[in-house]
Structures are given as C-alpha cells and as structure tokens.
C-alpha cells in the first residue's frame, strides 16, 4: 500500500482519539517512559490499535502513544519505539515519524539509552546529541521516494537543531546538570559491540553508541521535522570497564536517573518556542 495512504489512515485514527494538534512529539527510550506519567489529561493509544503500526517488543517500552499537555505544551509522546533489531524494516521505523509530522507536530524530541564511548563520560550522564554516525547498515529511506513526504536527496549537515540544542544547554545549566555533548553512533544490535568495535568507533569520532534514534532522525530530517535528541549513558561501552554488559544495566540506570531526566525534559519542553 502507498505510504501516503498508510500515513493518512494512521493520522485519521489518532485524530479520532485526540482532538487537538500536538505541538511537540517526544520519543521515550529504554526505561525512560516515566515522563509519560507526567503528561496531564493523558489519552493512551496502543500502537497495535493504529493502522499499519507494529507492536513494540523491546523491554522497558510500553508500546503506546500518550497525548496530553506537559509544561503547558500539547504533546504526543511515544512510550516505546521500534528498533531495527526487533526485525522491522527500516521503512516501518520511519512510519511513526512521518505520522507525527502529518499530525502537525512542529518538533521531535528523541531520547535513548546509550553506551558511553567517550572516556570523559560516566554512567548516568546525559549527552546532548550534536551529530550522528549511521553504522546500522541500512537507511529508512531506501527504496522508492515519495516526493510529497520529502526529497530524494537531502542535506544532513544540520540535522540536530542548533536553537533547540541551546535551549537544552540552558535548561541543564539552570538545573545544575552537567550536560555532556557528542556524536551518537547507531549500530544494529541486538548484540552489544565488541571492545574492538568500540575502539574503532572512538577513532571514528563517536562519543556514545546505541541501537536506535538514527533511522528516526533521518526520517524526521527528510520530512522537515526539526530534532532535539538526548542520550542517557546507561553503561560504559564494551571493553572500557571490566563488567559484563546486560540489558538490566540499561533499565537500572534509567530508573536511577529517571527523575532528573524528567525534570530536564519538562524544563526543555517548557522552553520550546511554541
Ligand atoms: N551499546 C549499544 N546500545 C546500548 C548500549 C551499548 O553499550 N547501552 C545502551 N544501549
């Protein structure tokens, strides 16, 4: 089925549940879904009810939209996302982003859990993403291009919106949060990286590594949705520390830092210019 029709059917369904145009879309990463509980007058829409949406299977991902107000802004949060490692096509990962744009969202805030590669980082740090490296081996826009969504070839020099980055810095400063900044490298997963891969990624210029965000950001840039993205460093990447990596660390660190993360996000949402 034509992508425009898929988007329209998903938009029509969501519109039948929420009777406002969201200003801001927020994607909540692994273990970071607690922010959705701060949304006022929440309306829940499970992904499985939305036409053409798959169901999110990753741990720590509720798998639903939560619509309402946050910090006075009309928001539509995705409590859980779709990952390439779950077996979805890259184009399936792009669909929710194109739907958010078609719903009228003016900006997209993405969050994720990531492994720290930069040796100046510590577990529990927040990293403002200022650029990315796509090593996922695929691109969500591979295949036919729908010119009504975005152009075939497009510039990715300024994907992470400069003004929103400045807002995030100022909010972090006000809250006395030591906000790190850097380059996020997307790797397919679900296996964690090897120490040799992490050494190589450091040479490439990556500061953190994770299994999400990059395809969503590419899709957002394509359809003209400005992006702010933030990682929580839930563990130091493979080979940096002695410990064995596991998905439990991700959920645990996200739980420990959940409250600070929520404060930072609420402050950022409040400061967004709409
Ligand atoms: N590697 C990849 N993805 C991750 C990691 C990691 O170390 N931590 C959290 N997500």
CSV table of C-alpha atoms and ligand atoms in Angstrom, one decimal:
chain,number,residue,atom,x,y,z
A,1,UNK,CA,0.0,0.0,0.0
A,2,UNK,CA,1.1,3.5,-0.9
A,3,UNK,CA,2.9,5.2,2.1
A,4,UNK,CA,0.7,8.4,1.9
A,5,UNK,CA,-2.4,6.2,2.4
A,6,UNK,CA,-0.8,4.4,5.3
A,7,UNK,CA,0.1,7.8,6.9
A,8,UNK,CA,-3.4,9.2,6.4
A,9,UNK,CA,-5.1,6.2,7.9
A,10,UNK,CA,-2.8,6.3,11.0
A,11,UNK,CA,-3.4,10.1,11.3
A,12,UNK,CA,-7.2,9.7,10.9
A,13,UNK,CA,-7.2,7.0,13.7
A,14,UNK,CA,-5.1,9.1,16.1
A,15,UNK,CA,-7.3,12.2,15.3
A,16,UNK,CA,-10.4,10.2,16.2
A,17,UNK,CA,-8.8,9.7,19.7
A,18,UNK,CA,-7.2,13.1,20.3
A,19,UNK,CA,-9.0,16.3,19.4
A,20,UNK,CA,-6.0,18.7,19.3
A,21,UNK,CA,-2.9,19.3,17.2
A,22,UNK,CA,0.2,18.3,19.2
A,23,UNK,CA,3.0,20.9,19.1
A,24,UNK,CA,5.7,18.5,20.1
A,25,UNK,CA,6.4,14.8,19.7
A,26,UNK,CA,8.6,13.0,22.2
A,27,UNK,CA,10.1,9.6,21.8
A,28,UNK,CA,10.9,8.0,25.1
A,29,UNK,CA,13.7,5.5,25.0
A,30,UNK,CA,14.5,2.4,27.1
A,31,UNK,CA,13.4,2.8,30.7
A,32,UNK,CA,12.7,6.5,30.1
A,33,UNK,CA,9.0,6.1,29.6
A,34,UNK,CA,8.2,7.5,33.1
A,35,UNK,CA,8.0,11.0,31.6
A,36,UNK,CA,4.7,10.0,30.0
A,37,UNK,CA,3.2,9.7,33.5
A,38,UNK,CA,3.8,13.4,34.0
A,39,UNK,CA,1.5,14.2,31.0
A,40,UNK,CA,-1.8,15.9,32.1
A,41,UNK,CA,-5.2,14.6,31.0
A,42,UNK,CA,-3.5,11.7,29.2
A,43,UNK,CA,-5.1,9.8,26.3
A,44,UNK,CA,-3.5,6.4,25.6
A,45,UNK,CA,-3.3,4.9,22.2
A,46,UNK,CA,-1.7,1.5,22.0
A,47,UNK,CA,0.5,1.1,18.8
A,48,UNK,CA,-1.4,-2.1,18.0
A,49,UNK,CA,-4.6,-0.1,17.5
A,50,UNK,CA,-3.1,2.3,15.0
A,51,UNK,CA,-3.4,1.2,11.4
A,52,UNK,CA,-0.1,0.0,9.9
A,53,UNK,CA,1.8,0.3,13.2
A,54,UNK,CA,3.6,-2.8,14.5
A,55,UNK,CA,3.8,-3.6,18.2
A,56,UNK,CA,6.9,-2.6,20.2
A,57,UNK,CA,8.6,-5.7,21.7
A,58,UNK,CA,11.7,-4.2,23.4
A,59,UNK,CA,12.0,-4.4,27.3
A,60,UNK,CA,11.1,-1.1,29.0
A,61,UNK,CA,8.9,0.0,26.1
A,62,UNK,CA,5.2,0.3,26.9
A,63,UNK,CA,4.2,0.5,23.2
A,64,UNK,CA,1.7,3.3,23.1
A,65,UNK,CA,1.2,7.0,22.4
A,66,UNK,CA,0.4,9.2,25.3
A,67,UNK,CA,-1.2,12.5,24.3
A,68,UNK,CA,-1.9,15.5,26.6
A,69,UNK,CA,-0.2,18.5,28.0
A,70,UNK,CA,3.2,18.8,29.5
A,71,UNK,CA,4.6,22.1,30.8
A,72,UNK,CA,1.7,23.8,29.1
A,73,UNK,CA,2.6,22.4,25.7
A,74,UNK,CA,0.4,20.0,23.7
A,75,UNK,CA,2.5,16.9,23.4
A,76,UNK,CA,2.3,13.5,21.8
A,77,UNK,CA,4.7,11.1,23.4
A,78,UNK,CA,5.7,7.7,22.1
A,79,UNK,CA,6.2,5.5,25.2
A,80,UNK,CA,8.4,3.0,23.4
A,81,UNK,CA,9.8,2.8,19.9
A,82,UNK,CA,10.5,0.4,17.1
A,83,UNK,CA,14.1,-0.9,16.7
A,84,UNK,CA,15.7,-2.4,13.6
A,85,UNK,CA,17.0,-5.3,15.8
A,86,UNK,CA,13.4,-6.3,16.5
A,87,UNK,CA,13.2,-7.3,12.9
A,88,UNK,CA,11.2,-4.4,11.5
A,89,UNK,CA,12.0,-3.0,8.1
A,90,UNK,CA,13.7,0.4,8.3
A,91,UNK,CA,10.7,1.9,6.5
A,92,UNK,CA,8.5,0.7,9.3
A,93,UNK,CA,10.7,2.6,11.7
A,94,UNK,CA,10.2,5.7,9.6
A,95,UNK,CA,6.4,5.5,9.5
A,96,UNK,CA,5.6,6.8,13.1
A,97,UNK,CA,7.9,9.8,12.3
A,98,UNK,CA,6.0,10.6,9.1
A,99,UNK,CA,2.7,10.2,11.0
A,100,UNK,CA,3.9,12.7,13.7
A,101,UNK,CA,4.8,15.2,11.0
A,102,UNK,CA,1.4,14.7,9.3
A,103,UNK,CA,-0.3,15.2,12.6
A,104,UNK,CA,1.1,18.7,12.8
A,105,UNK,CA,4.0,18.3,15.3
A,106,UNK,CA,6.4,21.1,15.0
A,107,UNK,CA,9.4,19.4,16.5
A,108,UNK,CA,10.6,16.0,17.6
A,109,UNK,CA,12.5,15.3,20.8
A,110,UNK,CA,14.2,11.9,20.9
A,111,UNK,CA,15.7,10.1,23.9
A,112,UNK,CA,17.6,6.9,24.2
A,113,UNK,CA,19.8,4.8,26.4
A,114,UNK,CA,23.4,4.6,25.1
A,115,UNK,CA,26.8,3.2,25.9
A,116,UNK,CA,29.5,5.7,26.7
A,117,UNK,CA,32.5,5.6,24.3
A,118,UNK,CA,34.0,9.0,25.3
A,119,UNK,CA,36.3,8.2,28.3
A,120,UNK,CA,35.3,11.5,29.9
A,121,UNK,CA,31.7,10.3,30.3
A,122,UNK,CA,30.3,8.4,33.3
A,123,UNK,CA,27.3,6.1,33.8
A,124,UNK,CA,24.3,8.3,34.5
A,125,UNK,CA,25.5,11.3,32.3
A,126,UNK,CA,23.1,12.9,29.8
A,127,UNK,CA,24.5,13.6,26.4
A,128,UNK,CA,23.1,16.1,24.0
A,129,UNK,CA,23.4,14.6,20.6
A,130,UNK,CA,25.0,17.1,18.2
A,131,UNK,CA,25.6,14.7,15.3
A,132,UNK,CA,25.4,11.0,14.4
A,133,UNK,CA,27.2,8.3,12.5
A,134,UNK,CA,24.9,5.7,10.8
A,135,UNK,CA,26.5,2.3,11.0
A,136,UNK,CA,23.3,0.4,11.1
A,137,UNK,CA,23.9,-0.9,7.6
A,138,UNK,CA,20.7,0.5,6.2
A,139,UNK,CA,18.7,3.7,5.7
A,140,UNK,CA,14.9,4.1,6.4
A,141,UNK,CA,14.5,5.9,3.1
A,142,UNK,CA,16.0,3.2,0.9
A,143,UNK,CA,13.6,2.4,-1.9
A,144,UNK,CA,11.1,4.5,-3.8
A,145,UNK,CA,10.9,8.1,-2.7
A,146,UNK,CA,7.6,9.8,-2.1
A,147,UNK,CA,8.3,13.5,-3.1
A,148,UNK,CA,5.2,14.6,-1.1
A,149,UNK,CA,7.0,13.5,2.1
A,150,UNK,CA,10.4,14.8,1.3
A,151,UNK,CA,13.1,15.0,-1.4
A,152,UNK,CA,15.1,12.0,-2.7
A,153,UNK,CA,18.5,13.6,-1.8
A,154,UNK,CA,18.7,16.0,1.1
A,155,UNK,CA,21.3,17.7,3.2
A,156,UNK,CA,22.0,16.3,6.7
A,157,UNK,CA,24.6,19.0,7.7
A,158,UNK,CA,22.3,20.5,10.4
A,159,UNK,CA,20.1,17.7,11.5
A,160,UNK,CA,20.2,18.4,15.2
A,161,UNK,CA,18.5,21.8,15.5
A,162,UNK,CA,21.0,24.4,16.8
A,163,UNK,CA,18.4,26.5,18.6
A,164,UNK,CA,17.0,23.5,20.5
A,165,UNK,CA,20.5,22.4,21.5
A,166,UNK,CA,21.0,25.9,23.0
A,167,UNK,CA,17.7,25.5,24.9
A,168,UNK,CA,18.8,22.1,26.3
A,169,UNK,CA,22.1,23.6,27.4
A,170,UNK,CA,20.4,26.5,29.2
A,171,UNK,CA,17.9,24.2,30.9
A,172,UNK,CA,20.6,21.8,32.1
A,173,UNK,CA,22.6,24.7,33.4
A,174,UNK,CA,19.5,26.0,35.4
A,175,UNK,CA,19.0,22.6,36.9
A,176,UNK,CA,22.8,22.2,37.6
A,177,UNK,CA,23.0,19.2,35.4
A,178,UNK,CA,26.4,18.6,33.8
A,179,UNK,CA,25.1,18.0,30.2
A,180,UNK,CA,27.7,16.3,28.0
A,181,UNK,CA,27.6,16.7,24.2
A,182,UNK,CA,28.7,14.5,21.4
A,183,UNK,CA,28.2,12.2,18.5
A,184,UNK,CA,25.8,9.2,18.7
A,185,UNK,CA,26.8,6.2,16.6
A,186,UNK,CA,23.9,3.9,15.6
A,187,UNK,CA,24.7,0.2,15.4
A,188,UNK,CA,22.2,-2.5,14.6
A,189,UNK,CA,22.3,-4.7,17.7
A,190,UNK,CA,20.8,-6.6,19.5
A,191,UNK,CA,24.3,-7.9,20.5
A,192,UNK,CA,26.3,-5.3,22.2
A,193,UNK,CA,29.5,-4.2,20.5
A,194,UNK,CA,32.9,-5.9,20.9
A,195,UNK,CA,35.7,-3.9,22.6
A,196,UNK,CA,37.5,-3.7,19.2
A,197,UNK,CA,34.4,-2.2,17.6
A,198,UNK,CA,34.2,0.4,20.4
A,199,UNK,CA,37.9,1.3,19.9
A,200,UNK,CA,37.2,1.7,16.2
A,201,UNK,CA,34.1,3.8,16.9
A,202,UNK,CA,36.1,6.1,19.2
A,203,UNK,CA,38.6,6.7,16.3
A,204,UNK,CA,35.6,7.5,14.1
A,205,UNK,CA,34.6,10.3,16.4
A,206,UNK,CA,31.7,8.7,18.3
A,207,UNK,CA,31.0,9.6,21.9
A,208,UNK,CA,28.2,7.1,22.5
A,209,UNK,CA,26.7,4.1,20.9
A,210,UNK,CA,23.1,2.8,20.7
A,211,UNK,CA,20.6,0.8,18.7
A,212,UNK,CA,18.0,3.4,17.9
A,213,UNK,CA,17.4,7.1,17.0
A,214,UNK,CA,19.5,7.3,13.8
A,215,UNK,CA,16.7,6.0,11.4
A,216,UNK,CA,14.1,8.1,13.2
A,217,UNK,CA,16.3,11.2,12.9
A,218,UNK,CA,16.9,10.6,9.2
A,219,UNK,CA,13.2,10.2,8.6
A,220,UNK,CA,12.5,13.4,10.6
A,221,UNK,CA,15.0,15.4,8.6
A,222,UNK,CA,13.6,14.1,5.4
A,223,UNK,CA,10.0,15.2,6.2
A,224,UNK,CA,11.1,18.5,7.7
A,225,UNK,CA,10.6,17.8,11.4
A,226,UNK,CA,13.3,19.6,13.5
A,227,UNK,CA,15.0,17.4,16.0
A,228,UNK,CA,16.4,17.5,19.5
A,229,UNK,CA,18.0,14.3,20.8
A,230,UNK,CA,19.4,13.3,24.2
A,231,UNK,CA,21.1,10.1,25.4
A,232,UNK,CA,21.3,8.7,28.9
A,233,UNK,CA,24.6,6.9,29.3
A,234,UNK,CA,23.4,3.8,30.9
A,235,UNK,CA,26.7,1.9,30.8
A,236,UNK,CA,30.2,2.5,29.5
A,237,UNK,CA,30.6,0.7,26.2
A,238,UNK,CA,32.2,-2.7,25.8
A,239,UNK,CA,35.8,-3.1,26.9
A,240,UNK,CA,36.0,0.1,28.9
A,241,UNK,CA,35.1,-1.4,32.3
A,242,UNK,CA,35.6,-5.0,33.5
A,243,UNK,CA,31.9,-5.7,33.9
A,244,UNK,CA,29.7,-7.8,31.6
A,245,UNK,CA,27.1,-5.7,29.8
A,246,UNK,CA,23.4,-6.6,30.0
A,247,UNK,CA,20.0,-5.1,29.3
A,248,UNK,CA,19.4,-5.0,33.0
A,249,UNK,CA,22.0,-2.2,33.5
A,250,UNK,CA,20.1,-0.1,31.0
A,251,UNK,CA,16.8,-0.4,32.8
A,252,UNK,CA,18.5,0.1,36.2
A,253,UNK,CA,20.5,3.3,35.3
A,254,UNK,CA,17.4,4.6,33.6
A,255,UNK,CA,15.4,4.1,36.8
A,256,UNK,CA,18.1,5.8,38.9
A,257,UNK,CA,18.3,8.8,36.7
A,258,UNK,CA,14.6,8.9,35.7
A,259,UNK,CA,13.6,11.7,38.0
A,260,UNK,CA,16.5,14.0,36.9
A,261,UNK,CA,15.7,13.1,33.3
A,262,UNK,CA,12.1,14.1,33.7
A,263,UNK,CA,13.0,17.4,35.3
A,264,UNK,CA,15.3,18.2,32.4
A,265,UNK,CA,12.8,17.2,29.8
A,266,UNK,CA,10.0,19.2,31.4
A,267,UNK,CA,12.2,22.2,31.5
A,268,UNK,CA,13.1,21.8,27.9
A,269,UNK,CA,9.5,21.3,26.8
A,270,UNK,CA,8.6,24.5,28.7
A,271,UNK,CA,11.3,26.4,26.9
A,272,UNK,CA,10.5,25.3,23.4
A,273,UNK,CA,9.4,28.2,21.2
A,274,UNK,CA,5.7,27.3,20.6
B,1,LIG,N1,25.6,-0.4,23.1
B,1,LIG,C1,24.6,-0.3,22.3
B,1,LIG,N2,23.4,0.1,22.7
B,1,LIG,C2,23.3,0.5,24.0
B,1,LIG,C3,24.3,0.4,24.9
B,1,LIG,C4,25.6,-0.1,24.5
B,1,LIG,O1,26.6,-0.2,25.2
B,1,LIG,N3,23.8,0.8,26.1
B,1,LIG,C5,22.6,1.1,25.9
B,1,LIG,N4,22.2,0.9,24.7
